[in-house]
Tab-separated table of C-alpha atoms and ligand atoms in Angstrom:
chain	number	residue	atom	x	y	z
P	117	UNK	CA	7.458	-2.947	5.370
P	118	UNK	CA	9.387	-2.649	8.481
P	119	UNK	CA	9.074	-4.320	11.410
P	120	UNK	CA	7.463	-1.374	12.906
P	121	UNK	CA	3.802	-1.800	11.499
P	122	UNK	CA	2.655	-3.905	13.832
P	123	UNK	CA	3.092	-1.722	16.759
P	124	UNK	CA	0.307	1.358	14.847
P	125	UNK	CA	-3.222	0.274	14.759
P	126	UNK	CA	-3.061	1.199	11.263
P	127	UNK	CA	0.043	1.990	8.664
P	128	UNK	CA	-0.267	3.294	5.266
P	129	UNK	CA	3.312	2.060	3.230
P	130	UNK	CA	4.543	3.907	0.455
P	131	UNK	CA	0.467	3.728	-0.976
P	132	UNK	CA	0.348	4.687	-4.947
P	133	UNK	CA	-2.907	4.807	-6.579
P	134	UNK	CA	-3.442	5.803	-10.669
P	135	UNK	CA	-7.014	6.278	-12.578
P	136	UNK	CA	-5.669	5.784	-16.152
P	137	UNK	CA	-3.075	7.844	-16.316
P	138	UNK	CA	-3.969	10.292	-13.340
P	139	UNK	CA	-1.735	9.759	-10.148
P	140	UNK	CA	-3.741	10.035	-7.238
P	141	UNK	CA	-2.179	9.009	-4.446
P	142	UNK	CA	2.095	9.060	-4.715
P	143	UNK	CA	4.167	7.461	-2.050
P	144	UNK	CA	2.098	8.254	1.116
P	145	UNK	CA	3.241	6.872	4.423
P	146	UNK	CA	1.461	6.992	7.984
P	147	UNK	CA	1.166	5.601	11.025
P	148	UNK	CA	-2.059	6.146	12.556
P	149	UNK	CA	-2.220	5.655	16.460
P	150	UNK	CA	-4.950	5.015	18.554
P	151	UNK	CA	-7.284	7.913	19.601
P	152	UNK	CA	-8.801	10.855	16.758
P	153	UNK	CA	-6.258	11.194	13.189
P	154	UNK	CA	-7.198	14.135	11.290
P	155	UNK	CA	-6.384	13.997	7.463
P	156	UNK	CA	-7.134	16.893	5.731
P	157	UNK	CA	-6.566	18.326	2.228
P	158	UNK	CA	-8.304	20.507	-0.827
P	159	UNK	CA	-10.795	18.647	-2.673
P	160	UNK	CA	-9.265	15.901	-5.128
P	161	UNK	CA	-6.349	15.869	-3.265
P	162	UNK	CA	-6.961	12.294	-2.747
P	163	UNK	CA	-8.007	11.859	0.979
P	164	UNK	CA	-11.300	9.424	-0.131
P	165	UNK	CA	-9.048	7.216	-2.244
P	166	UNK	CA	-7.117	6.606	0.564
P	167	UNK	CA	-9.961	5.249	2.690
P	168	UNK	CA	-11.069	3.766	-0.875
P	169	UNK	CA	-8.067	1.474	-0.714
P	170	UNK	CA	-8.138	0.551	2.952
P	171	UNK	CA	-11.945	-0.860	2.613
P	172	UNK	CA	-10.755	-2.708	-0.651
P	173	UNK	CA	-12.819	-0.734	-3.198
P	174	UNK	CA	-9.529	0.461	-4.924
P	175	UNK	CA	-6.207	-1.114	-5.726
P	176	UNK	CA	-2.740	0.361	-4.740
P	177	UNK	CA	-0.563	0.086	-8.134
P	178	UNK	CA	2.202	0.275	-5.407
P	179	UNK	CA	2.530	0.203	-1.732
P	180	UNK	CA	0.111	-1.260	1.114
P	181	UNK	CA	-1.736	-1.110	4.135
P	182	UNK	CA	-1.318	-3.051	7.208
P	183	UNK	CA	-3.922	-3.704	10.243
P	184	UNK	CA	-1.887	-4.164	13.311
P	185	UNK	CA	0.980	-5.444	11.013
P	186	UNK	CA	-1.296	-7.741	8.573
P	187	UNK	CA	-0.803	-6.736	5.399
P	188	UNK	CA	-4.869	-6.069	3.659
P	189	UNK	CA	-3.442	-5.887	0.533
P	190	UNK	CA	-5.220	-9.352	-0.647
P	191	UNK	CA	-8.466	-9.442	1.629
P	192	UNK	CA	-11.949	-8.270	0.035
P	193	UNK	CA	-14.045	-6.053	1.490
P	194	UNK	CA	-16.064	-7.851	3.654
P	195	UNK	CA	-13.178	-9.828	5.362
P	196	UNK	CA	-11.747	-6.298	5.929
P	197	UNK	CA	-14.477	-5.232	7.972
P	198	UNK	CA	-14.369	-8.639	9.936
P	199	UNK	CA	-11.362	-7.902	10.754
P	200	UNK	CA	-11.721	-4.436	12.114
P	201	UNK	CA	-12.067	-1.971	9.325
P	202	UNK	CA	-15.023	0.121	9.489
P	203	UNK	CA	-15.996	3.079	7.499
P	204	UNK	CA	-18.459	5.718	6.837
P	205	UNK	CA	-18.979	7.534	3.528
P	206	UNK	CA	-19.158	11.118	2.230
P	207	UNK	CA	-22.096	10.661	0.947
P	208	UNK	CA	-24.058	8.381	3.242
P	209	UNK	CA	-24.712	4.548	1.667
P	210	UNK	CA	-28.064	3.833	3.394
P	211	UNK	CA	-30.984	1.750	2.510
P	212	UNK	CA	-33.362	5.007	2.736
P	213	UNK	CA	-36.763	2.521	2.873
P	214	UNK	CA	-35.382	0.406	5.466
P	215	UNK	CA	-35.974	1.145	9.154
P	216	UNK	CA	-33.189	3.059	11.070
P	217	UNK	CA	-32.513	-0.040	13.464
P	218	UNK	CA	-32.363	-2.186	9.932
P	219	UNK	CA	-29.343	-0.710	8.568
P	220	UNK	CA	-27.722	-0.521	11.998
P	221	UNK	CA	-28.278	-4.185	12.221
P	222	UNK	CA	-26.511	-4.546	8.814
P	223	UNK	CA	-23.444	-3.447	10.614
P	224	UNK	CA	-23.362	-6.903	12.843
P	225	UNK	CA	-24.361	-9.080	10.449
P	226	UNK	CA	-20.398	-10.548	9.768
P	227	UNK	CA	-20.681	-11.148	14.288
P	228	UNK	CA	-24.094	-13.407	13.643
P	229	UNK	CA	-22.917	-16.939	14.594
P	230	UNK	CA	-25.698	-18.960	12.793
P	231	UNK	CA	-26.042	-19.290	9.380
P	232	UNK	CA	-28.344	-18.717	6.925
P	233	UNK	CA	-30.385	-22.398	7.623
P	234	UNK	CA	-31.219	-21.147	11.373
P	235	UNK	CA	-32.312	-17.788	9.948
P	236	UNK	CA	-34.576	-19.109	7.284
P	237	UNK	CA	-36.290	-21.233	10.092
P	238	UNK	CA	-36.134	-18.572	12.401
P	239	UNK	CA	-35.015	-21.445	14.734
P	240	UNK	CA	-34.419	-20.830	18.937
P	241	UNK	CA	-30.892	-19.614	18.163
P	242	UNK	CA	-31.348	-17.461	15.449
P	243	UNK	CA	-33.937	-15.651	17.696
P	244	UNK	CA	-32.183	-15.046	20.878
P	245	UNK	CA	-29.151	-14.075	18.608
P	246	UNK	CA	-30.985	-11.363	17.013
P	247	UNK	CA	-33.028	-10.413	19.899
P	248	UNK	CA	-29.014	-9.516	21.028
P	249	UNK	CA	-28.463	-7.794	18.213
P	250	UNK	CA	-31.239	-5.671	18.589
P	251	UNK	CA	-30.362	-4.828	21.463
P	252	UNK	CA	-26.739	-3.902	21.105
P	253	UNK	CA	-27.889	-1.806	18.535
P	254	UNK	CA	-30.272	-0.033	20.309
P	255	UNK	CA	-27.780	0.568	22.618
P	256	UNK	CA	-25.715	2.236	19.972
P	257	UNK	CA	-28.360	4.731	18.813
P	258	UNK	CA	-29.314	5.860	22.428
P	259	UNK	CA	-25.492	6.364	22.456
P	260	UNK	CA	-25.798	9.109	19.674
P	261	UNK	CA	-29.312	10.020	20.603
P	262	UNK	CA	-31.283	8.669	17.960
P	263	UNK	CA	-33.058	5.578	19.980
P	264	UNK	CA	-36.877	7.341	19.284
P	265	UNK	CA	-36.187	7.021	15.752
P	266	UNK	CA	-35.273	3.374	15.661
P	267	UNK	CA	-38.107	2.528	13.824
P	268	UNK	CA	-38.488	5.077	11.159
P	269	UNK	CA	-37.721	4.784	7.679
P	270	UNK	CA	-34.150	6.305	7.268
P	271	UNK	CA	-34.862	8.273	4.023
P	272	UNK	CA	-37.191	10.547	6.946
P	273	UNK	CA	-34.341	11.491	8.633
P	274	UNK	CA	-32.305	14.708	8.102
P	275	UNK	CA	-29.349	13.957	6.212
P	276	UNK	CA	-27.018	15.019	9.693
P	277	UNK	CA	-29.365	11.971	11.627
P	278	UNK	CA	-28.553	9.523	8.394
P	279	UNK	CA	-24.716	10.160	8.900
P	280	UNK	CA	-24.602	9.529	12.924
P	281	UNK	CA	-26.973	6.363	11.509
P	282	UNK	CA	-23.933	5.357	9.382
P	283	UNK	CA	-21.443	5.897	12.634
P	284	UNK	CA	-23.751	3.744	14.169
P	285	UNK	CA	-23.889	1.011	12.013
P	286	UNK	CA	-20.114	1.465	11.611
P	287	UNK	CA	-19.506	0.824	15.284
P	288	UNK	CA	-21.750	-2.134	16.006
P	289	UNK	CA	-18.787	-4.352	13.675
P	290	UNK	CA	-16.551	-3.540	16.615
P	291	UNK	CA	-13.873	-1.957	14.670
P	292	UNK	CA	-10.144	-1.232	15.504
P	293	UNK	CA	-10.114	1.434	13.305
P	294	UNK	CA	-13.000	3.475	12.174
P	295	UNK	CA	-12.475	5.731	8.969
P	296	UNK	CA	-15.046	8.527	8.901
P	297	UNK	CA	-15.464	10.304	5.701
P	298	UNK	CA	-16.542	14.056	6.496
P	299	UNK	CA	-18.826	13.199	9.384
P	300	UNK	CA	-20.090	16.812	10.197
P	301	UNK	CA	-20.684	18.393	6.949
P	302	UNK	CA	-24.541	18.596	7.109
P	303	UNK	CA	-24.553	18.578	10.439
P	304	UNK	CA	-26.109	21.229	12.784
P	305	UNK	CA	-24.316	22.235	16.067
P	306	UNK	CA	-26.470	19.885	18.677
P	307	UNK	CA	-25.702	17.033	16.131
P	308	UNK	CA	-22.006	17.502	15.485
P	309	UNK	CA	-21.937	17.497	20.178
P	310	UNK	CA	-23.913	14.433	20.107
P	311	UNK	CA	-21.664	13.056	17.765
P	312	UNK	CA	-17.762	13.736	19.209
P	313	UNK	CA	-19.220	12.873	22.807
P	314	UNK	CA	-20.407	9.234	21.519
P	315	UNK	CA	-16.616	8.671	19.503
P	316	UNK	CA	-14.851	10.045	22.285
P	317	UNK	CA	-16.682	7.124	24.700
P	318	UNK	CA	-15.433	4.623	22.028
P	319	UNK	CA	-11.910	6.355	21.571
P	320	UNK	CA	-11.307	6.119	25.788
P	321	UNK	CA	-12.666	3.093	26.494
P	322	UNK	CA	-11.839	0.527	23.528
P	323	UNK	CA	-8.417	2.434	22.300
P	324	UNK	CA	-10.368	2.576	19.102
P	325	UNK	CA	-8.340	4.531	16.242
P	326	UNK	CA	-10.528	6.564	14.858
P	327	UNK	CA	-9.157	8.409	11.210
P	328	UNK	CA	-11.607	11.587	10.256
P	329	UNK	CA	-11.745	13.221	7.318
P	330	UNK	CA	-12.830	16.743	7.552
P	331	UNK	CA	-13.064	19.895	6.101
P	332	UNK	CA	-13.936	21.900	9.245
P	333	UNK	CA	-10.760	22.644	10.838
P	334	UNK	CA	-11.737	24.006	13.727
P	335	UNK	CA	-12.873	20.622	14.229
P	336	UNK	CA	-9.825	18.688	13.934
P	337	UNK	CA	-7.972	21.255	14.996
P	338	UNK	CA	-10.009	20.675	18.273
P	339	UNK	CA	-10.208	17.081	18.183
P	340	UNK	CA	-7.040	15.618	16.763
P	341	UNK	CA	-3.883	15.697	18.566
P	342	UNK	CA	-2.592	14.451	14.891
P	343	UNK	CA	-3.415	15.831	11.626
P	344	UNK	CA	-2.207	14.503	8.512
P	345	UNK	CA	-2.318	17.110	5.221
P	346	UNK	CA	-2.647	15.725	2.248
P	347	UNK	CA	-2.217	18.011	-1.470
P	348	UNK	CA	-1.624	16.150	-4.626
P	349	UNK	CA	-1.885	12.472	-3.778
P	350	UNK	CA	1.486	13.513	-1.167
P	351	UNK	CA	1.446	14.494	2.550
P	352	UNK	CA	3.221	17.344	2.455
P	353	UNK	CA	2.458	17.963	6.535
P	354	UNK	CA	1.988	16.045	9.803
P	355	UNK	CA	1.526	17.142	13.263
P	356	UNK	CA	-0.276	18.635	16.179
P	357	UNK	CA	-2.840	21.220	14.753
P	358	UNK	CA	0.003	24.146	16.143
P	359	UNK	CA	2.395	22.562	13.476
P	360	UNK	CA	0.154	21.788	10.304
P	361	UNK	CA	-1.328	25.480	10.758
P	362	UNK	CA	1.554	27.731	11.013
P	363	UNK	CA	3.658	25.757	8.180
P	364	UNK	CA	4.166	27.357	5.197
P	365	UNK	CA	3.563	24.718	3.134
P	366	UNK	CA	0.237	23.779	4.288
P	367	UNK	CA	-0.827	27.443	4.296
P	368	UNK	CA	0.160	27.699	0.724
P	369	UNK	CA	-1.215	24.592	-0.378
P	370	UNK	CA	-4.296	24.499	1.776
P	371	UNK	CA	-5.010	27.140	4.132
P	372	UNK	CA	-4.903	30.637	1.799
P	373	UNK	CA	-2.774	32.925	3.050
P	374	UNK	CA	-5.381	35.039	4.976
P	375	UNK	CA	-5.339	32.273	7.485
P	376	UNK	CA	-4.970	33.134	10.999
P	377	UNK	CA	-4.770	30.445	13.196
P	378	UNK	CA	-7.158	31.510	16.265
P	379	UNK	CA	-8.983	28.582	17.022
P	380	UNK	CA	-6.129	27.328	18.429
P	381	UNK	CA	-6.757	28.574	21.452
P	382	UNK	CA	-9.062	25.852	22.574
P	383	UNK	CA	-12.456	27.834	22.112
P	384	UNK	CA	-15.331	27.042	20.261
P	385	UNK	CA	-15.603	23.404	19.192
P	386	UNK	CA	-13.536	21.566	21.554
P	387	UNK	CA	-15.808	22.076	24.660
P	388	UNK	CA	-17.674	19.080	22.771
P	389	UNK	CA	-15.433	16.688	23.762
S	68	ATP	N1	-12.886	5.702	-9.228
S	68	ATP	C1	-12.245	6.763	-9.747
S	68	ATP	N2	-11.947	6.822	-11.059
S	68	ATP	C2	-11.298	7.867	-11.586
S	68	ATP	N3	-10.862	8.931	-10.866
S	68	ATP	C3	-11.138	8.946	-9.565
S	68	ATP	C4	-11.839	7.859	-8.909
S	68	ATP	N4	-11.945	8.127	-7.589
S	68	ATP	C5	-11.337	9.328	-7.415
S	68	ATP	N5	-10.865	9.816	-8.576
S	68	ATP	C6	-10.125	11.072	-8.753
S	68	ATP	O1	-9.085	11.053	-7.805
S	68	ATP	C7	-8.854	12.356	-7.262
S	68	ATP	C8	-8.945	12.299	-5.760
S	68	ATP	O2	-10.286	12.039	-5.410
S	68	ATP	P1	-10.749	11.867	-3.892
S	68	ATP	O3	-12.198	11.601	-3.925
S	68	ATP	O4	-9.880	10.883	-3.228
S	68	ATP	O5	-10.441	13.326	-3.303
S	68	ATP	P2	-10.790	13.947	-1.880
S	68	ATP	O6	-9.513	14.431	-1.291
S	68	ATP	O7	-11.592	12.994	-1.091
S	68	ATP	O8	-11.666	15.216	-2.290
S	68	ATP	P3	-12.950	15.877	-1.578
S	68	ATP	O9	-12.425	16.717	-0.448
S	68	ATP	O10	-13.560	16.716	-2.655
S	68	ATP	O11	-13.860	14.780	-1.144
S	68	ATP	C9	-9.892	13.273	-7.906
S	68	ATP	O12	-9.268	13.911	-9.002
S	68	ATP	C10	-10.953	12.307	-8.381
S	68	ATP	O13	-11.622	12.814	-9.511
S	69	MG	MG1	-13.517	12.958	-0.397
């Protein structure tokens, strides 16, 4: 890899991923920058896999990803988010009879300074250092407007109030970059507001470098000043959301030809944030 990577929060090298015989991902190269990445493509086109093989869950048969110039090709999942990977998923991966403020607590646990000998004897330090936890993450869910249900079960929550849980729990690691698989699918209007206002804080104050996968593109279109397009395991179009929707290519591949790009003209959406 050049010398490059280490300037982008997060670089994607040459990345090749195969299932058997079925080439997922072929050759894709980016350089994600701090502030709201759109990557967008048709279904199967390979857009999970790539956050797949950033959190560790898949190989690269070729290529790799760097963190601020560390390669991540050789650190397991856990040591990825300690370092400042964090992720959401399409589906959300919540523990449905846990409380809301116990699976947003599962999101600090690599930050807990005292082992597992000060927890089992709930000693003086383990207290106070949960007590902080706590509270950091009921910070968090007054953030995204879900403090009153700190204490519910998380299976009672609409499916929209279980994702923002997951950005929650996502955030409380601290992350450098945050990868958020389809965020507002499933979410109503109110929900999806709640939810850019609380990654825009995050994105303006902490430089965070935040990668969204979406399939609402007036969304990104709104949001990202970037959007990647993915078709085919390739990226076969980068740029502002003027570029990726008036290029051939992308309408072609992605967009149908009936597309008119209107909600480019900064309605709808975008008053969110
Ligand atoms: N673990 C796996 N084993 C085998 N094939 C897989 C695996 N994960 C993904 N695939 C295949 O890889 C291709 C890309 O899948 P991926 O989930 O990355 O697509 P996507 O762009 O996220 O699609 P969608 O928009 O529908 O979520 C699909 O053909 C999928 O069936
Ligand atoms: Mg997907």
């Amino acid at each position: 890899m050049n010398t490059e990577t280490s300037t982008f929060p997060l670089s994607l090298d040459d990345l090749h991923v195969s299932f058997g015989g079925n080439r997922v991902l072929e050759g894709v190269d980016i350089n994600f920058v701090p502030g709201f990445n759109g990557l967008i493509g048709p279904n199967g086109a390979g857009k999970t896999t790539i956050f797949n093989v950033l959190s560790g869950y898949v190989k690269a048969s070729r290529g790799a990803a760097f963190l601020e110039g560390k390669d991540l090709s050789e650190l397991k999942p856990t040591d990825r988010v300690s370092s400042g990977i964090s992720r959401t998923f399409q589906s959300p991966k919540l523990i449905l009879d846990a409380t809301v403020m116990e699976n947003v607590l599962l999101g600090m646990h690599h930050r807990f300074k005292h082992g597992h000998v000060t927890e089992l004897f709930r000693l003086p330090n383990h207290r106070s250092e949960e007590d902080r936890a706590r509270e950091i993450c009921m910070d968090m869910l007054e953030e995204f407007g879900l403090a009153e249900d700190a204490h519910k079960e998380t299976g009672d929550l609409s499916l929209g109030s279980q994702k923002i849980v997951e950005v929650c729990r996502a955030l409380v690691a601290e992350p450098k970059v945050l990868l958020l698989d389809e965020p507002a699918a499933g979410l109503g209007a109110d929900d999806v507001t709640v939810l850019l206002k609380g990654l825009r804080k995050f994105v303006d104050e902490q430089n965070l470098c935040l990668v969204i996968i979406e399939h609402d593109l007036e969304l990104v279109t709104s949001i990202c000043p970037i959007i990647y397009v993915l078709h085919f395991g390739r990226i076969i179009s980068e740029g502002s959301a003027e570029v990726i929707t008036s290029d051939p290519t992308v309408i072609e591949a992605y967009l149908g030809k009936g597309y008119a790009p209107e909600s480019n003209d900064g309605e709808g959406g975008s008053d969110a944030v």
